[in-house]
PDB file of C-alpha atoms in Angstrom:
ATOM      1  CA  UNK B 723      45.666  42.647  52.022  1.00 58.00           C
ATOM      2  CA  UNK B 724      46.119  39.214  52.789  1.00 67.00           C
ATOM      3  CA  UNK B 725      49.067  38.360  51.046  1.00 64.00           C
ATOM      4  CA  UNK B 726      50.390  41.446  53.379  1.00 60.00           C
ATOM      5  CA  UNK B 727      49.052  39.355  56.338  1.00 69.00           C
ATOM      6  CA  UNK B 728      50.465  36.152  54.945  1.00 72.00           C
ATOM      7  CA  UNK B 729      54.103  37.825  54.528  1.00 65.00           C
ATOM      8  CA  UNK B 730      53.959  39.375  57.531  1.00 65.00           C
ATOM      9  CA  UNK B 731      53.082  36.148  59.341  1.00 73.00           C
ATOM     10  CA  UNK B 732      56.140  34.017  57.428  1.00 71.00           C
ATOM     11  CA  UNK B 733      58.354  36.417  58.586  1.00 69.00           C
ATOM     12  CA  UNK B 734      57.496  35.925  62.276  1.00 71.00           C
ATOM     13  CA  UNK B 735      57.369  32.051  61.762  1.00 74.00           C
ATOM     14  CA  UNK B 736      60.985  32.604  60.871  1.00 69.00           C
ATOM     15  CA  UNK B 737      61.889  33.761  64.729  1.00 68.00           C
ATOM     16  CA  UNK B 738      61.021  30.171  65.810  1.00 73.00           C
ATOM     17  CA  UNK B 739      62.737  28.364  63.255  1.00 74.00           C
ATOM     18  CA  UNK B 740      65.465  26.935  64.937  1.00 76.00           C
ATOM     19  CA  UNK B 741      67.213  25.176  62.214  1.00 77.00           C
ATOM     20  CA  UNK B 742      67.574  28.787  60.700  1.00 71.00           C
ATOM     21  CA  UNK B 743      68.480  30.122  63.911  1.00 71.00           C
ATOM     22  CA  UNK B 744      71.452  26.704  64.270  1.00 75.00           C
ATOM     23  CA  UNK B 745      72.265  28.297  60.607  1.00 73.00           C
ATOM     24  CA  UNK B 746      72.970  31.642  61.782  1.00 69.00           C
ATOM     25  CA  UNK B 747      74.606  31.246  65.011  1.00 73.00           C
ATOM     26  CA  UNK B 748      77.240  28.630  63.410  1.00 81.00           C
ATOM     27  CA  UNK B 749      77.769  31.028  60.404  1.00 81.00           C
ATOM     28  CA  UNK B 750      81.314  33.317  61.211  1.00 84.00           C
ATOM     29  CA  UNK B 751      79.861  36.263  58.804  1.00 83.00           C
ATOM     30  CA  UNK B 752      76.688  35.972  60.471  1.00 79.00           C
ATOM     31  CA  UNK B 753      78.411  36.596  63.945  1.00 82.00           C
ATOM     32  CA  UNK B 754      80.600  39.395  62.187  1.00 84.00           C
ATOM     33  CA  UNK B 755      77.593  40.972  61.148  1.00 82.00           C
ATOM     34  CA  UNK B 756      75.964  40.626  64.982  1.00 81.00           C
ATOM     35  CA  UNK B 757      79.085  41.890  66.446  1.00 81.00           C
ATOM     36  CA  UNK B 758      78.812  44.848  63.709  1.00 82.00           C
ATOM     37  CA  UNK B 759      75.073  45.715  65.234  1.00 79.00           C
ATOM     38  CA  UNK B 760      76.552  44.920  68.793  1.00 76.00           C
ATOM     39  CA  UNK B 761      78.857  47.653  68.344  1.00 77.00           C
ATOM     40  CA  UNK B 762      77.650  50.639  66.528  1.00 75.00           C
ATOM     41  CA  UNK B 763      74.728  50.095  69.126  1.00 70.00           C
ATOM     42  CA  UNK B 764      76.687  49.841  72.214  1.00 68.00           C
ATOM     43  CA  UNK B 765      78.435  52.889  70.504  1.00 70.00           C
ATOM     44  CA  UNK B 766      75.359  54.892  69.687  1.00 67.00           C
ATOM     45  CA  UNK B 767      73.378  53.552  72.380  1.00 65.00           C
ATOM     46  CA  UNK B 768      75.734  55.204  75.452  1.00 61.00           C
ATOM     47  CA  UNK B 769      74.696  58.891  74.868  1.00 59.00           C
ATOM     48  CA  UNK B 770      70.883  57.227  75.075  1.00 63.00           C
ATOM     49  CA  UNK B 771      71.522  55.673  78.199  1.00 64.00           C
ATOM     50  CA  UNK B 772      72.757  59.009  79.559  1.00 58.00           C
ATOM     51  CA  UNK B 773      69.438  60.685  78.326  1.00 62.00           C
ATOM     52  CA  UNK B 774      67.532  58.412  80.224  1.00 68.00           C
ATOM     53  CA  UNK B 775      69.386  58.400  82.901  1.00 66.00           C
ATOM     54  CA  UNK B 776      68.212  61.953  83.296  1.00 63.00           C
ATOM     55  CA  UNK B 777      64.711  61.478  82.420  1.00 68.00           C
ATOM     56  CA  UNK B 778      63.937  59.177  85.936  1.00 73.00           C
ATOM     57  CA  UNK B 779      66.475  61.051  88.089  1.00 71.00           C
ATOM     58  CA  UNK B 780      63.570  62.902  90.455  1.00 71.00           C
ATOM     59  CA  UNK B 781      62.445  59.210  91.266  1.00 76.00           C
ATOM     60  CA  UNK B 782      63.196  57.395  94.204  1.00 80.00           C
ATOM     61  CA  UNK B 783      66.162  55.003  93.995  1.00 75.00           C
ATOM     62  CA  UNK B 784      63.452  52.114  93.638  1.00 78.00           C
ATOM     63  CA  UNK B 785      61.148  53.783  91.599  1.00 79.00           C
ATOM     64  CA  UNK B 786      64.261  54.713  88.795  1.00 76.00           C
ATOM     65  CA  UNK B 787      65.126  51.013  88.768  1.00 77.00           C
ATOM     66  CA  UNK B 788      61.412  50.242  87.845  1.00 79.00           C
ATOM     67  CA  UNK B 789      60.648  52.760  85.266  1.00 79.00           C
ATOM     68  CA  UNK B 790      64.207  51.731  83.571  1.00 74.00           C
ATOM     69  CA  UNK B 791      62.994  47.754  83.958  1.00 76.00           C
ATOM     70  CA  UNK B 792      59.311  48.348  82.068  1.00 79.00           C
ATOM     71  CA  UNK B 793      61.128  50.837  79.794  1.00 75.00           C
ATOM     72  CA  UNK B 794      63.818  47.861  78.503  1.00 72.00           C
ATOM     73  CA  UNK B 795      60.559  45.872  78.027  1.00 77.00           C
ATOM     74  CA  UNK B 796      59.159  47.670  75.954  1.00 77.00           C
ATOM     75  CA  UNK B 797      61.974  47.990  73.799  1.00 73.00           C
ATOM     76  CA  UNK B 798      62.589  44.980  73.448  1.00 74.00           C
ATOM     77  CA  UNK B 799      58.685  44.494  71.984  1.00 78.00           C
ATOM     78  CA  UNK B 800      59.206  47.167  70.334  1.00 77.00           C
ATOM     79  CA  UNK B 801      62.440  45.789  68.385  1.00 74.00           C
ATOM     80  CA  UNK B 802      60.338  42.480  67.917  1.00 76.00           C
ATOM     81  CA  UNK B 803      57.889  44.252  66.391  1.00 77.00           C
ATOM     82  CA  UNK B 804      59.764  46.748  64.484  1.00 75.00           C
ATOM     83  CA  UNK B 805      61.931  44.096  62.739  1.00 74.00           C
ATOM     84  CA  UNK B 806      59.782  41.948  62.072  1.00 71.00           C
ATOM     85  CA  UNK B 807      57.411  44.020  60.057  1.00 75.00           C
ATOM     86  CA  UNK B 808      60.970  46.299  58.854  1.00 72.00           C
ATOM     87  CA  UNK B 809      62.032  42.516  57.603  1.00 71.00           C
ATOM     88  CA  UNK B 810      59.111  42.668  54.669  1.00 70.00           C
ATOM     89  CA  UNK B 811      58.901  46.313  54.246  1.00 70.00           C
ATOM     90  CA  UNK B 812      62.849  46.856  53.652  1.00 71.00           C
ATOM     91  CA  UNK B 813      62.292  44.270  50.461  1.00 72.00           C
ATOM     92  CA  UNK B 814      60.060  47.286  49.025  1.00 73.00           C
ATOM     93  CA  UNK B 815      62.612  49.671  47.411  1.00 78.00           C
ATOM     94  CA  UNK B 816      61.243  52.825  48.263  1.00 80.00           C
ATOM     95  CA  UNK B 817      61.451  51.963  51.628  1.00 77.00           C
ATOM     96  CA  UNK B 818      65.533  51.433  51.249  1.00 79.00           C
ATOM     97  CA  UNK B 819      65.927  55.111  49.824  1.00 86.00           C
ATOM     98  CA  UNK B 820      63.920  56.456  52.817  1.00 85.00           C
ATOM     99  CA  UNK B 821      65.778  54.747  55.009  1.00 80.00           C
ATOM    100  CA  UNK B 822      69.206  55.557  53.773  1.00 84.00           C
ATOM    101  CA  UNK B 823      67.783  59.057  53.078  1.00 87.00           C
ATOM    102  CA  UNK B 824      67.178  59.323  57.033  1.00 84.00           C
ATOM    103  CA  UNK B 825      70.559  57.422  58.002  1.00 81.00           C
ATOM    104  CA  UNK B 826      72.284  60.204  55.834  1.00 86.00           C
ATOM    105  CA  UNK B 827      70.833  62.829  57.779  1.00 87.00           C
ATOM    106  CA  UNK B 828      71.415  61.198  60.901  1.00 81.00           C
ATOM    107  CA  UNK B 829      75.341  61.258  59.792  1.00 85.00           C
ATOM    108  CA  UNK B 830      74.836  64.764  58.763  1.00 89.00           C
ATOM    109  CA  UNK B 831      72.890  66.285  61.740  1.00 85.00           C
ATOM    110  CA  UNK B 832      75.585  64.935  64.214  1.00 82.00           C
ATOM    111  CA  UNK B 833      78.309  66.414  62.340  1.00 87.00           C
ATOM    112  CA  UNK B 834      76.638  69.303  61.904  1.00 86.00           C
ATOM    113  CA  UNK B 835      75.559  69.737  65.644  1.00 82.00           C
ATOM    114  CA  UNK B 836      79.232  68.842  66.783  1.00 80.00           C
ATOM    115  CA  UNK B 837      80.442  71.972  64.801  1.00 82.00           C
ATOM    116  CA  UNK B 838      77.949  73.672  66.828  1.00 77.00           C
ATOM    117  CA  UNK B 839      78.967  72.789  69.916  1.00 75.00           C
ATOM    118  CA  UNK B 840      82.306  72.984  69.486  1.00 70.00           C
ATOM    119  CA  UNK B 841      81.337  76.813  68.524  1.00 66.00           C
ATOM    120  CA  UNK B 842      80.087  77.013  72.283  1.00 63.00           C
ATOM    121  CA  UNK B 843      76.615  76.497  71.451  1.00 55.00           C
ATOM    122  CA  UNK B 844      76.252  73.355  73.929  1.00 52.00           C
ATOM    123  CA  UNK B 845      72.857  72.642  75.586  1.00 52.00           C
ATOM    124  CA  UNK B 846      72.716  70.715  79.338  1.00 50.00           C
ATOM    125  CA  UNK B 847      70.317  67.789  79.563  1.00 47.00           C
ATOM    126  CA  UNK B 848      67.160  68.564  81.127  1.00 50.00           C
ATOM    127  CA  UNK B 849      65.369  66.372  82.784  1.00 50.00           C
ATOM    128  CA  UNK B 850      61.407  65.957  82.828  1.00 50.00           C
ATOM    129  CA  UNK B 851      59.377  68.336  84.808  1.00 55.00           C
ATOM    130  CA  UNK B 852      56.925  67.526  87.472  1.00 57.00           C
ATOM    131  CA  UNK B 853      54.520  69.431  84.953  1.00 57.00           C
ATOM    132  CA  UNK B 854      54.697  67.576  81.797  1.00 64.00           C
ATOM    133  CA  UNK B 855      51.862  66.445  80.200  1.00 67.00           C
ATOM    134  CA  UNK B 856      52.999  62.813  80.667  1.00 65.00           C
ATOM    135  CA  UNK B 857      53.515  63.208  84.359  1.00 69.00           C
ATOM    136  CA  UNK B 858      49.845  64.921  85.045  1.00 71.00           C
ATOM    137  CA  UNK B 859      48.132  62.334  83.041  1.00 75.00           C
ATOM    138  CA  UNK B 860      49.715  59.169  84.520  1.00 68.00           C
ATOM    139  CA  UNK B 861      51.162  60.215  87.327  1.00 74.00           C
ATOM    140  CA  UNK B 862      55.203  60.539  88.583  1.00 73.00           C
ATOM    141  CA  UNK B 863      55.979  56.610  88.124  1.00 72.00           C
ATOM    142  CA  UNK B 864      53.899  56.291  85.090  1.00 77.00           C
ATOM    143  CA  UNK B 865      54.329  59.078  83.124  1.00 77.00           C
ATOM    144  CA  UNK B 866      57.971  59.134  83.522  1.00 75.00           C
ATOM    145  CA  UNK B 867      57.606  55.230  82.436  1.00 73.00           C
ATOM    146  CA  UNK B 868      55.525  56.772  79.807  1.00 75.00           C
ATOM    147  CA  UNK B 869      58.247  59.159  78.683  1.00 75.00           C
ATOM    148  CA  UNK B 870      61.203  56.355  79.026  1.00 71.00           C
ATOM    149  CA  UNK B 871      58.852  54.224  76.888  1.00 72.00           C
ATOM    150  CA  UNK B 872      58.640  57.226  73.942  1.00 72.00           C
ATOM    151  CA  UNK B 873      62.276  57.819  74.037  1.00 68.00           C
ATOM    152  CA  UNK B 874      63.573  53.878  73.942  1.00 67.00           C
ATOM    153  CA  UNK B 875      61.445  53.919  70.931  1.00 69.00           C
ATOM    154  CA  UNK B 876      62.838  57.323  69.036  1.00 66.00           C
ATOM    155  CA  UNK B 877      65.955  55.372  69.934  1.00 64.00           C
ATOM    156  CA  UNK B 878      65.302  52.254  68.608  1.00 67.00           C
ATOM    157  CA  UNK B 879      63.760  53.743  65.220  1.00 70.00           C
ATOM    158  CA  UNK B 880      67.466  54.798  64.596  1.00 68.00           C
ATOM    159  CA  UNK B 881      68.913  51.040  65.466  1.00 71.00           C
ATOM    160  CA  UNK B 882      66.621  49.490  63.274  1.00 74.00           C
ATOM    161  CA  UNK B 883      67.350  51.586  60.291  1.00 75.00           C
ATOM    162  CA  UNK B 884      70.877  50.990  60.539  1.00 76.00           C
ATOM    163  CA  UNK B 885      70.198  47.145  61.610  1.00 77.00           C
ATOM    164  CA  UNK B 886      68.953  46.820  58.004  1.00 78.00           C
ATOM    165  CA  UNK B 887      71.304  48.690  56.016  1.00 79.00           C
ATOM    166  CA  UNK B 888      73.971  46.206  57.872  1.00 80.00           C
ATOM    167  CA  UNK B 889      71.985  42.700  57.174  1.00 79.00           C
ATOM    168  CA  UNK B 890      68.442  41.716  56.305  1.00 73.00           C
ATOM    169  CA  UNK B 891      68.274  38.184  57.941  1.00 75.00           C
ATOM    170  CA  UNK B 892      65.627  37.940  60.381  1.00 75.00           C
ATOM    171  CA  UNK B 893      67.973  36.282  63.019  1.00 73.00           C
ATOM    172  CA  UNK B 894      71.216  38.581  62.438  1.00 73.00           C
ATOM    173  CA  UNK B 895      68.525  41.468  63.323  1.00 74.00           C
ATOM    174  CA  UNK B 896      66.789  39.795  65.976  1.00 73.00           C
ATOM    175  CA  UNK B 897      69.913  39.123  67.846  1.00 73.00           C
ATOM    176  CA  UNK B 898      72.158  42.076  67.409  1.00 70.00           C
ATOM    177  CA  UNK B 899      69.135  43.793  68.207  1.00 69.00           C
ATOM    178  CA  UNK B 900      68.314  42.298  71.398  1.00 72.00           C
ATOM    179  CA  UNK B 901      71.781  42.475  72.690  1.00 71.00           C
ATOM    180  CA  UNK B 902      71.654  46.398  71.528  1.00 67.00           C
ATOM    181  CA  UNK B 903      69.193  47.008  74.181  1.00 68.00           C
ATOM    182  CA  UNK B 904      70.148  45.060  76.904  1.00 70.00           C
ATOM    183  CA  UNK B 905      73.544  47.191  76.219  1.00 64.00           C
ATOM    184  CA  UNK B 906      71.871  50.080  76.527  1.00 61.00           C
ATOM    185  CA  UNK B 907      70.595  49.436  80.482  1.00 61.00           C
ATOM    186  CA  UNK B 908      73.116  46.949  81.369  1.00 61.00           C
ATOM    187  CA  UNK B 909      76.618  47.813  79.583  1.00 57.00           C
ATOM    188  CA  UNK B 910      76.213  51.420  78.539  1.00 54.00           C
ATOM    189  CA  UNK B 911      78.367  53.042  81.554  1.00 56.00           C
ATOM    190  CA  UNK B 912      81.319  51.275  79.972  1.00 65.00           C
ATOM    191  CA  UNK B 913      81.176  52.675  76.927  1.00 65.00           C
ATOM    192  CA  UNK B 914      80.154  55.884  78.587  1.00 62.00           C
ATOM    193  CA  UNK B 915      83.423  55.613  79.958  1.00 72.00           C
ATOM    194  CA  UNK B 916      85.106  54.270  76.252  1.00 75.00           C
ATOM    195  CA  UNK B 917      84.052  57.267  74.806  1.00 75.00           C
ATOM    196  CA  UNK B 918      85.529  59.104  77.704  1.00 76.00           C
ATOM    197  CA  UNK B 919      88.899  57.981  77.061  1.00 84.00           C
ATOM    198  CA  UNK B 920      88.603  58.268  73.391  1.00 85.00           C
ATOM    199  CA  UNK B 921      85.965  60.900  72.521  1.00 83.00           C
ATOM    200  CA  UNK B 922      86.621  60.472  68.673  1.00 85.00           C
ATOM    201  CA  UNK B 923      84.595  56.526  68.975  1.00 83.00           C
ATOM    202  CA  UNK B 924      81.353  58.548  68.669  1.00 81.00           C
ATOM    203  CA  UNK B 925      81.874  60.345  65.640  1.00 86.00           C
ATOM    204  CA  UNK B 926      83.750  56.883  64.010  1.00 86.00           C
ATOM    205  CA  UNK B 927      80.550  55.337  64.771  1.00 83.00           C
ATOM    206  CA  UNK B 928      78.759  58.269  62.418  1.00 85.00           C
ATOM    207  CA  UNK B 929      80.497  57.589  60.042  1.00 89.00           C
ATOM    208  CA  UNK B 930      79.962  53.907  60.375  1.00 85.00           C
ATOM    209  CA  UNK B 931      76.482  55.010  59.860  1.00 84.00           C
ATOM    210  CA  UNK B 932      76.783  57.638  56.785  1.00 87.00           C
ATOM    211  CA  UNK B 933      78.681  54.322  55.115  1.00 88.00           C
ATOM    212  CA  UNK B 934      75.137  52.146  56.254  1.00 85.00           C
ATOM    213  CA  UNK B 935      73.401  54.919  54.425  1.00 86.00           C
ATOM    214  CA  UNK B 936      75.918  54.719  51.251  1.00 90.00           C
ATOM    215  CA  UNK B 937      75.371  51.083  51.038  1.00 86.00           C
ATOM    216  CA  UNK B 938      71.544  50.922  51.621  1.00 83.00           C
ATOM    217  CA  UNK B 939      70.762  53.459  48.942  1.00 86.00           C
ATOM    218  CA  UNK B 940      73.271  51.560  45.898  1.00 88.00           C
ATOM    219  CA  UNK B 941      71.183  48.024  47.337  1.00 82.00           C
ATOM    220  CA  UNK B 942      68.424  49.748  45.613  1.00 81.00           C
ATOM    221  CA  UNK B 943      70.695  49.769  42.330  1.00 82.00           C
ATOM    222  CA  UNK B 944      70.917  45.850  43.742  1.00 79.00           C
ATOM    223  CA  UNK B 945      74.815  46.591  44.207  1.00 83.00           C
ATOM    224  CA  UNK B 946      75.981  44.778  46.917  1.00 81.00           C
ATOM    225  CA  UNK B 947      79.197  45.688  49.002  1.00 84.00           C
ATOM    226  CA  UNK B 948      80.849  42.890  49.925  1.00 84.00           C
ATOM    227  CA  UNK B 949      80.963  41.039  53.838  1.00 79.00           C
ATOM    228  CA  UNK B 950      84.979  41.708  52.975  1.00 83.00           C
ATOM    229  CA  UNK B 951      84.932  45.206  52.139  1.00 87.00           C
ATOM    230  CA  UNK B 952      82.426  45.972  55.103  1.00 84.00           C
ATOM    231  CA  UNK B 953      84.264  44.582  57.690  1.00 85.00           C
ATOM    232  CA  UNK B 954      87.337  45.778  56.202  1.00 89.00           C
ATOM    233  CA  UNK B 955      85.541  49.338  56.296  1.00 89.00           C
ATOM    234  CA  UNK B 956      85.053  48.798  60.170  1.00 85.00           C
ATOM    235  CA  UNK B 957      88.214  47.820  60.962  1.00 88.00           C
ATOM    236  CA  UNK B 958      89.749  51.037  59.291  1.00 92.00           C
ATOM    237  CA  UNK B 959      87.688  53.352  60.406  1.00 89.00           C
ATOM    238  CA  UNK B 960      88.102  52.272  64.591  1.00 87.00           C
ATOM    239  CA  UNK B 961      91.431  50.990  64.110  1.00 90.00           C
ATOM    240  CA  UNK B 962      92.617  54.635  62.404  1.00 92.00           C
ATOM    241  CA  UNK B 963      90.121  56.558  64.868  1.00 91.00           C
ATOM    242  CA  UNK B 964      92.210  54.714  67.979  1.00 90.00           C
ATOM    243  CA  UNK B 965      95.473  55.027  66.167  1.00 91.00           C
ATOM    244  CA  UNK B 966      94.824  58.744  65.680  1.00 90.00           C
ATOM    245  CA  UNK B 967      93.373  59.426  69.246  1.00 90.00           C
ATOM    246  CA  UNK B 968      96.802  57.675  70.757  1.00 89.00           C
ATOM    247  CA  UNK B 969      99.392  59.875  68.437  1.00 89.00           C
ATOM    248  CA  UNK B 970      96.691  63.561  69.315  1.00 87.00           C
ATOM    249  CA  UNK B 971      97.126  62.003  73.412  1.00 86.00           C
ATOM    250  CA  UNK B 972     101.007  61.639  72.773  1.00 84.00           C
ATOM    251  CA  UNK B 973     101.845  64.997  70.925  1.00 85.00           C
ATOM    252  CA  UNK B 974      99.896  67.079  73.862  1.00 80.00           C
ATOM    253  CA  UNK B 975     101.939  65.204  76.643  1.00 80.00           C
ATOM    254  CA  UNK B 976     104.722  66.245  74.739  1.00 77.00           C
ATOM    255  CA  UNK B 977     104.451  69.322  73.988  1.00 75.00           C
ATOM    256  CA  UNK B 978     102.288  69.699  77.728  1.00 60.00           C
TER     257      UNK B 978
END
């Protein structure tokens, strides 16, 4: 138990090692990894931001901002704790396997649900009921804050696991994760507009998650995918997606 505690403490101590922060911020590969995390977080958080907006829409405008702000603070706290503990846990092979399987399931579930939507089984996002348990327990504002907090944690679990598939460096994870949380609140609207314009980008993000699941799983067998190949895959998948979208749009206009 003392060894476990020491490992966790040493992990958190890295957050305050300014020399290591200097190294990561001057390393082009680290910036590439951070950029990957931010891009992935932005695309995946667009729908999440929409869900959160729906959850607080029953509140007055001022209380909506307050509920989302408190949720933001909680999301940062959870990321800090999850990344700190996760850096230690991800070294355990069985944790990597579980993480890889879970990410693979997320990717599979997305494509399964997408097919259901195409078949006409789409469901509208529902807001919070005023008779919900949390609102009855804590009142309208704080019950909503608690619900937003729980939803933030649920979203963060997916993002943190995906982040560990990209890199296990604590500084990369912390920087990418914290920027990602800010994006979910600050610029998620821009990503929503981007996804509205190029819907295939959301699909590309889940293809990337599937690839990260494979990357994490084969890492258990000590097979590492070089950064150059990883970045090339990202460029190809998103580049191909954008080209495909505009070609499809062009065909529609030509036959319209």
